[in-house]
Amino acid sequence: MSYRVALIGAGGISRNHLDAIRELGPDRLTAVAVAEPDKMKRQAVATEYGLNLYDDYRKMIVQEKPDIAIIALPHHLHEECSVFCAANGCHLLLEKPMALSSASCDAILAAVREAGVALMVGHTQHYLPANRQAKALIESGRLGKLVAIHDTRHKAYFGEERPRWFLEKEKAGGGILMNLGAHSIDKIQWLTGRRVAKVKAVLSYEAPIGNVEGSGVVLAETEGGIGAVIVQSGYAGVAKDETELIFTGGMARLVSHQGLWISRDGQYEPAEGDVAPDAESPFASQLRDLLDAIEHRSEPECSGEYAKSVIAVLEAVYRSQATGVEQVVE
């Protein structure tokens, strides 16, 4: 069966989704329309991908009646848009983070249950080949027991190319921790198969523009007692996205978009089972997962309930910064 897909939001990530739809092919998915208030953005995407274009997603959903809506809007619009699309019978692929708060996540989950549609949240860390290698390594026990994780993410966050809403707490929910920290929290929870239970956070607010944090250090503890440190900076410097996994019998270095290396004797060597260069894109893989959930009436790997758990950790991070003490994840 082929499903008709409508895209809501024509920002930078929209092309990742549209390319993934093309990758899966018309036998499975066909992109039919895009809604975007910015005329130049919607016209560029519509022309490139041959889509009907709208300036209002509500009008698009009512007129096009798509099977699936991909929502790639500013974070503060996720709840309203998801509830509307679900009520109109659309299955949902919602970009991460799921919403600004656990309460907003609950509203989305309630709408999805009432409508009987599938919901997937776009935590693409699950679909990166190197990350899957790392998860398999942890589960194999080849390096012993996993005891600690050190996740580092540095990226110039305050450049002119970043849409301004990212730097407004009321619209984004937070800064680098809300946006990229969601990836780190998700990665830790998914790799270990355990939820984060406690956090202690120290954030900084030194950016020249906006009212969101520009860096953060988070000490997290999972259920079962695995310690994890997240260090992120959006200030100037060398970009970095690296996760160190510490076992009782060795270490592993994970660079999610590049590969996995293992050390038992002080030297890192590539992990066995190199990733094929023509491996399917993570955006295509997550769409396959969504289609499987739709057709089997099951929960996708990145379900709404799971995505809400990431938001709950982020809420605890910001509570810890505000109070100066460790917070239990609610």
Short mmCIF file of C-alpha atoms in Angstrom, two decimals:
data_model
loop_
_atom_site.label_atom_id
_atom_site.label_comp_id
_atom_site.label_asym_id
_atom_site.label_seq_id
_atom_site.Cartn_x
_atom_site.Cartn_y
_atom_site.Cartn_z
CA MET A 1 0.00 0.00 0.00
CA SER A 2 1.16 3.53 -0.76
CA TYR A 3 0.49 6.38 1.67
CA ARG A 4 0.03 10.06 0.83
CA VAL A 5 2.21 12.37 2.92
CA ALA A 6 1.87 16.08 3.68
CA LEU A 7 4.72 18.12 5.12
CA ILE A 8 4.07 20.89 7.64
CA GLY A 9 7.04 23.26 7.75
CA ALA A 10 9.58 23.86 4.99
CA GLY A 11 12.68 24.58 7.07
CA GLY A 12 16.07 22.95 6.66
CA ILE A 13 15.03 19.50 7.86
CA SER A 14 12.11 19.30 5.43
CA ARG A 15 14.38 18.09 2.63
CA ASN A 16 15.66 15.22 4.79
CA HIS A 17 12.09 13.97 5.09
CA LEU A 18 11.25 14.52 1.43
CA ASP A 19 14.44 12.79 0.28
CA ALA A 20 13.59 9.86 2.57
CA ILE A 21 10.13 9.60 0.98
CA ARG A 22 11.79 9.44 -2.44
CA GLU A 23 14.22 6.85 -1.10
CA LEU A 24 11.39 4.52 -0.09
CA GLY A 25 9.66 5.05 -3.43
CA PRO A 26 6.07 5.63 -4.62
CA ASP A 27 5.04 2.06 -3.83
CA ARG A 28 5.24 3.02 -0.15
CA LEU A 29 5.04 6.81 0.16
CA THR A 30 4.18 9.81 -2.00
CA ALA A 31 4.69 13.41 -0.86
CA VAL A 32 1.70 15.45 -2.07
CA ALA A 33 1.80 18.86 -0.39
CA VAL A 34 3.68 21.27 1.86
CA ALA A 35 2.37 23.98 4.19
CA GLU A 36 4.66 26.86 5.16
CA PRO A 37 3.81 30.51 5.98
CA ASP A 38 7.08 31.77 4.44
CA LYS A 39 6.31 32.18 0.73
CA MET A 40 9.89 31.77 -0.50
CA LYS A 41 10.51 28.61 1.56
CA ARG A 42 7.30 26.86 0.54
CA GLN A 43 7.74 27.79 -3.11
CA ALA A 44 11.32 26.46 -3.19
CA VAL A 45 10.39 23.13 -1.60
CA ALA A 46 7.18 22.74 -3.62
CA THR A 47 9.00 23.37 -6.89
CA GLU A 48 11.90 21.06 -6.10
CA TYR A 49 9.71 18.15 -5.06
CA GLY A 50 6.59 18.74 -7.16
CA LEU A 51 4.21 19.45 -4.29
CA ASN A 52 0.98 21.35 -3.89
CA LEU A 53 1.64 24.35 -1.66
CA TYR A 54 -0.33 25.99 1.13
CA ASP A 55 0.25 28.84 3.54
CA ASP A 56 -1.97 27.23 6.23
CA TYR A 57 -1.53 23.64 7.38
CA ARG A 58 -5.18 23.38 8.47
CA LYS A 59 -6.39 24.15 4.96
CA MET A 60 -3.89 21.65 3.55
CA ILE A 61 -4.93 18.83 5.87
CA VAL A 62 -8.65 19.39 5.19
CA GLN A 63 -8.26 19.64 1.41
CA GLU A 64 -5.52 17.06 0.77
CA LYS A 65 -6.66 14.50 3.37
CA PRO A 66 -3.18 12.92 3.64
CA ASP A 67 -2.61 9.59 5.35
CA ILE A 68 0.50 10.89 7.15
CA ALA A 69 1.46 14.36 8.33
CA ILE A 70 5.13 15.15 8.98
CA ILE A 71 5.31 18.03 11.45
CA ALA A 72 8.51 20.09 11.36
CA LEU A 73 7.42 23.30 13.09
CA PRO A 74 8.85 25.41 15.92
CA HIS A 75 8.55 23.50 19.19
CA HIS A 76 5.78 25.64 20.69
CA LEU A 77 3.46 24.75 17.79
CA HIS A 78 3.83 20.96 18.11
CA GLU A 79 0.90 20.41 20.45
CA GLU A 80 -1.68 22.45 18.54
CA CYS A 81 -0.67 21.07 15.15
CA SER A 82 -0.47 17.43 16.30
CA VAL A 83 -3.89 17.56 17.95
CA PHE A 84 -5.44 19.06 14.80
CA CYS A 85 -3.83 16.55 12.44
CA ALA A 86 -4.75 13.57 14.63
CA ALA A 87 -8.35 14.76 14.86
CA ASN A 88 -8.41 14.81 11.06
CA GLY A 89 -7.26 11.19 10.82
CA CYS A 90 -3.56 11.68 10.04
CA HIS A 91 -0.84 9.40 11.30
CA LEU A 92 1.97 11.57 12.66
CA LEU A 93 5.71 11.86 12.32
CA LEU A 94 6.54 14.66 14.75
CA GLU A 95 9.99 16.21 14.87
CA LYS A 96 11.79 16.12 18.21
CA PRO A 97 11.60 17.40 20.87
CA MET A 98 8.02 16.19 21.16
CA ALA A 99 6.70 19.35 22.88
CA LEU A 100 7.62 22.07 25.36
CA SER A 101 6.39 20.14 28.41
CA SER A 102 5.16 16.79 29.67
CA ALA A 103 1.68 18.28 29.88
CA SER A 104 1.78 19.13 26.16
CA CYS A 105 3.02 15.62 25.43
CA ASP A 106 0.01 14.25 27.35
CA ALA A 107 -2.35 16.38 25.23
CA ILE A 108 -0.81 14.98 22.04
CA LEU A 109 -0.97 11.41 23.34
CA ALA A 110 -4.63 11.82 24.30
CA ALA A 111 -5.50 13.15 20.83
CA VAL A 112 -3.66 10.28 19.13
CA ARG A 113 -5.41 7.66 21.28
CA GLU A 114 -8.82 9.20 20.66
CA ALA A 115 -8.25 9.32 16.89
CA GLY A 116 -6.72 5.84 16.71
CA VAL A 117 -3.73 7.01 14.66
CA ALA A 118 -0.04 6.17 14.93
CA LEU A 119 2.51 8.63 16.35
CA MET A 120 6.26 8.56 15.89
CA VAL A 121 8.66 11.23 17.19
CA GLY A 122 11.78 11.88 15.11
CA HIS A 123 14.56 10.72 17.42
CA THR A 124 16.85 9.70 14.56
CA GLN A 125 19.68 8.55 16.86
CA HIS A 126 17.96 5.15 16.83
CA TYR A 127 18.51 4.76 13.11
CA LEU A 128 22.15 5.72 12.71
CA PRO A 129 24.16 2.61 11.77
CA ALA A 130 27.07 3.36 14.13
CA ASN A 131 24.65 3.83 17.03
CA ARG A 132 23.07 0.48 16.27
CA GLN A 133 26.53 -1.07 16.31
CA ALA A 134 27.13 0.47 19.72
CA LYS A 135 23.83 -0.82 21.09
CA ALA A 136 24.63 -4.31 19.83
CA LEU A 137 28.06 -4.10 21.48
CA ILE A 138 26.52 -3.16 24.84
CA GLU A 139 23.98 -5.97 24.63
CA SER A 140 26.61 -8.53 23.62
CA GLY A 141 28.65 -8.12 26.81
CA ARG A 142 31.88 -8.42 24.81
CA LEU A 143 33.51 -5.62 26.81
CA GLY A 144 31.90 -6.54 30.09
CA LYS A 145 29.39 -4.40 31.95
CA LEU A 146 28.69 -0.84 30.85
CA VAL A 147 29.38 1.42 33.85
CA ALA A 148 29.62 4.99 32.52
CA ILE A 149 28.92 7.22 29.52
CA HIS A 150 30.53 10.54 28.53
CA ASP A 151 28.61 12.33 25.77
CA THR A 152 30.04 15.53 24.27
CA ARG A 153 28.35 17.78 21.74
CA HIS A 154 29.78 21.12 20.60
CA LYS A 155 28.23 23.14 17.78
CA ALA A 156 28.16 26.85 17.00
CA TYR A 157 24.57 27.44 18.00
CA PHE A 158 24.06 31.19 17.64
CA GLY A 159 24.94 31.79 13.99
CA GLU A 160 22.92 33.96 11.63
CA GLU A 161 21.65 30.89 9.76
CA ARG A 162 19.73 29.62 12.80
CA PRO A 163 16.07 30.71 12.80
CA ARG A 164 15.51 33.24 15.59
CA TRP A 165 12.75 31.24 17.27
CA PHE A 166 15.40 28.73 18.42
CA LEU A 167 16.81 31.46 20.65
CA GLU A 168 13.48 32.39 22.29
CA LYS A 169 12.71 30.24 25.32
CA GLU A 170 8.97 30.79 24.95
CA LYS A 171 9.04 29.20 21.48
CA ALA A 172 11.93 26.72 21.71
CA GLY A 173 11.58 25.65 25.35
CA GLY A 174 15.31 26.12 25.89
CA GLY A 175 18.59 26.37 24.06
CA ILE A 176 21.25 23.84 23.16
CA LEU A 177 20.11 21.38 25.84
CA MET A 178 16.51 21.40 24.60
CA ASN A 179 17.53 20.97 20.99
CA LEU A 180 20.76 18.95 20.91
CA GLY A 181 20.53 17.76 24.50
CA ALA A 182 17.40 15.88 23.51
CA HIS A 183 19.63 13.80 21.19
CA SER A 184 22.07 13.08 24.03
CA ILE A 185 19.37 12.06 26.50
CA ASP A 186 17.71 9.89 23.90
CA LYS A 187 21.03 8.29 22.95
CA ILE A 188 21.81 7.41 26.58
CA GLN A 189 18.35 5.98 27.26
CA TRP A 190 18.16 4.03 24.02
CA LEU A 191 21.70 2.61 24.15
CA THR A 192 21.29 1.42 27.74
CA GLY A 193 17.63 0.42 27.51
CA ARG A 194 17.08 2.37 30.75
CA ARG A 195 15.41 5.67 31.55
CA VAL A 196 17.30 8.54 33.16
CA ALA A 197 16.15 8.73 36.79
CA LYS A 198 18.12 11.66 38.28
CA VAL A 199 19.99 14.71 36.98
CA LYS A 200 22.19 17.51 38.31
CA ALA A 201 22.72 20.33 35.82
CA VAL A 202 24.82 23.47 35.48
CA LEU A 203 23.92 25.67 32.51
CA SER A 204 25.32 28.99 31.24
CA TYR A 205 23.51 31.93 29.65
CA GLU A 206 26.33 33.89 27.95
CA ALA A 207 25.11 34.08 24.35
CA PRO A 208 25.07 37.51 22.69
CA ILE A 209 21.47 37.04 21.53
CA GLY A 210 18.36 35.27 22.79
CA ASN A 211 17.36 34.16 26.29
CA VAL A 212 18.28 30.47 26.13
CA GLU A 213 21.26 28.59 27.56
CA GLY A 214 24.42 28.38 25.50
CA SER A 215 26.09 25.47 27.28
CA GLY A 216 25.43 22.83 29.87
CA VAL A 217 26.95 20.08 31.94
CA VAL A 218 24.56 17.38 33.12
CA LEU A 219 25.35 14.53 35.50
CA ALA A 220 22.70 11.88 34.94
CA GLU A 221 21.98 8.52 36.54
CA THR A 222 19.90 5.88 34.83
CA GLU A 223 17.63 3.36 36.44
CA GLY A 224 20.05 0.63 37.44
CA GLY A 225 22.82 3.06 38.35
CA ILE A 226 24.72 3.81 35.13
CA GLY A 227 26.35 7.25 35.39
CA ALA A 228 26.39 9.57 32.40
CA VAL A 229 27.90 13.01 31.84
CA ILE A 230 26.57 15.26 29.07
CA VAL A 231 28.73 18.24 28.09
CA GLN A 232 27.46 20.63 25.42
CA SER A 233 28.54 24.04 24.16
CA GLY A 234 27.00 26.30 21.56
CA TYR A 235 29.76 28.90 21.81
CA ALA A 236 32.71 29.28 19.44
CA GLY A 237 35.08 26.35 19.07
CA VAL A 238 35.62 23.03 17.33
CA ALA A 239 32.47 21.10 16.48
CA LYS A 240 32.26 17.72 18.20
CA ASP A 241 29.72 14.92 18.55
CA GLU A 242 31.25 11.99 20.41
CA THR A 243 30.12 9.44 22.97
CA GLU A 244 32.56 7.48 25.13
CA LEU A 245 31.25 4.18 26.51
CA ILE A 246 33.16 2.82 29.51
CA PHE A 247 32.91 -0.90 30.30
CA THR A 248 34.53 -3.13 32.90
CA GLY A 249 36.55 -4.78 30.11
CA GLY A 250 37.35 -1.92 27.78
CA MET A 251 36.06 1.24 26.16
CA ALA A 252 34.28 2.28 22.99
CA ARG A 253 34.34 5.57 21.10
CA LEU A 254 31.15 6.34 19.20
CA VAL A 255 31.00 9.11 16.61
CA SER A 256 27.41 8.68 15.51
CA HIS A 257 27.74 9.85 11.90
CA GLN A 258 31.14 8.23 11.34
CA GLY A 259 31.65 4.96 13.16
CA LEU A 260 32.49 2.97 16.30
CA TRP A 261 35.94 2.14 17.71
CA ILE A 262 36.83 -0.30 20.50
CA SER A 263 39.77 -0.36 22.92
CA ARG A 264 40.89 -3.18 25.22
CA ASP A 265 44.62 -2.40 25.41
CA GLY A 266 45.01 1.36 25.14
CA GLN A 267 44.56 1.62 21.37
CA TYR A 268 41.30 2.19 19.52
CA GLU A 269 40.50 -0.07 16.58
CA PRO A 270 37.44 -0.02 14.32
CA ALA A 271 34.60 -2.18 15.60
CA GLU A 272 33.78 -5.32 13.70
CA GLY A 273 31.06 -5.09 11.10
CA ASP A 274 31.76 -1.83 9.29
CA VAL A 275 28.73 0.08 8.08
CA ALA A 276 28.04 -0.16 4.34
CA PRO A 277 28.52 3.19 2.57
CA ASP A 278 25.14 2.80 0.83
CA ALA A 279 23.22 2.13 4.06
CA GLU A 280 19.68 3.51 4.15
CA SER A 281 19.35 7.02 5.54
CA PRO A 282 18.11 7.32 9.14
CA PHE A 283 15.14 9.37 7.93
CA ALA A 284 14.10 6.55 5.60
CA SER A 285 14.58 3.98 8.37
CA GLN A 286 12.33 5.89 10.74
CA LEU A 287 9.65 6.13 8.05
CA ARG A 288 9.84 2.35 7.63
CA ASP A 289 9.32 2.03 11.38
CA LEU A 290 6.28 4.33 11.20
CA LEU A 291 4.78 2.35 8.30
CA ASP A 292 5.27 -0.87 10.25
CA ALA A 293 3.46 0.66 13.24
CA ILE A 294 0.58 1.80 11.02
CA GLU A 295 0.16 -1.53 9.29
CA HIS A 296 0.55 -3.69 12.39
CA ARG A 297 -1.21 -1.32 14.79
CA SER A 298 1.85 -1.35 17.03
CA GLU A 299 4.03 1.23 18.75
CA PRO A 300 7.03 2.47 16.74
CA GLU A 301 10.47 2.40 18.32
CA CYS A 302 10.29 6.15 18.96
CA SER A 303 6.79 6.20 20.39
CA GLY A 304 5.07 9.19 21.92
CA GLU A 305 5.35 7.70 25.39
CA TYR A 306 9.08 7.23 24.94
CA ALA A 307 9.55 10.75 23.56
CA LYS A 308 7.69 12.15 26.56
CA SER A 309 10.34 10.55 28.80
CA VAL A 310 13.00 12.67 27.07
CA ILE A 311 10.97 15.82 27.78
CA ALA A 312 10.62 14.77 31.43
CA VAL A 313 14.43 14.56 31.72
CA LEU A 314 14.82 18.00 30.12
CA GLU A 315 12.29 19.45 32.56
CA ALA A 316 14.38 18.01 35.40
CA VAL A 317 17.53 19.54 33.87
CA TYR A 318 16.00 23.02 33.91
CA ARG A 319 14.63 22.51 37.44
CA SER A 320 18.10 21.51 38.60
CA GLN A 321 19.63 24.65 37.09
CA ALA A 322 16.97 26.80 38.74
CA THR A 323 17.27 25.19 42.19
CA GLY A 324 20.94 24.24 42.23
CA VAL A 325 20.19 20.72 43.43
CA GLU A 326 19.78 17.26 41.93
CA GLN A 327 16.32 16.49 40.58
CA VAL A 328 14.43 13.23 40.32
CA VAL A 329 12.86 12.81 36.88
CA GLU A 330 9.09 12.88 37.26
#
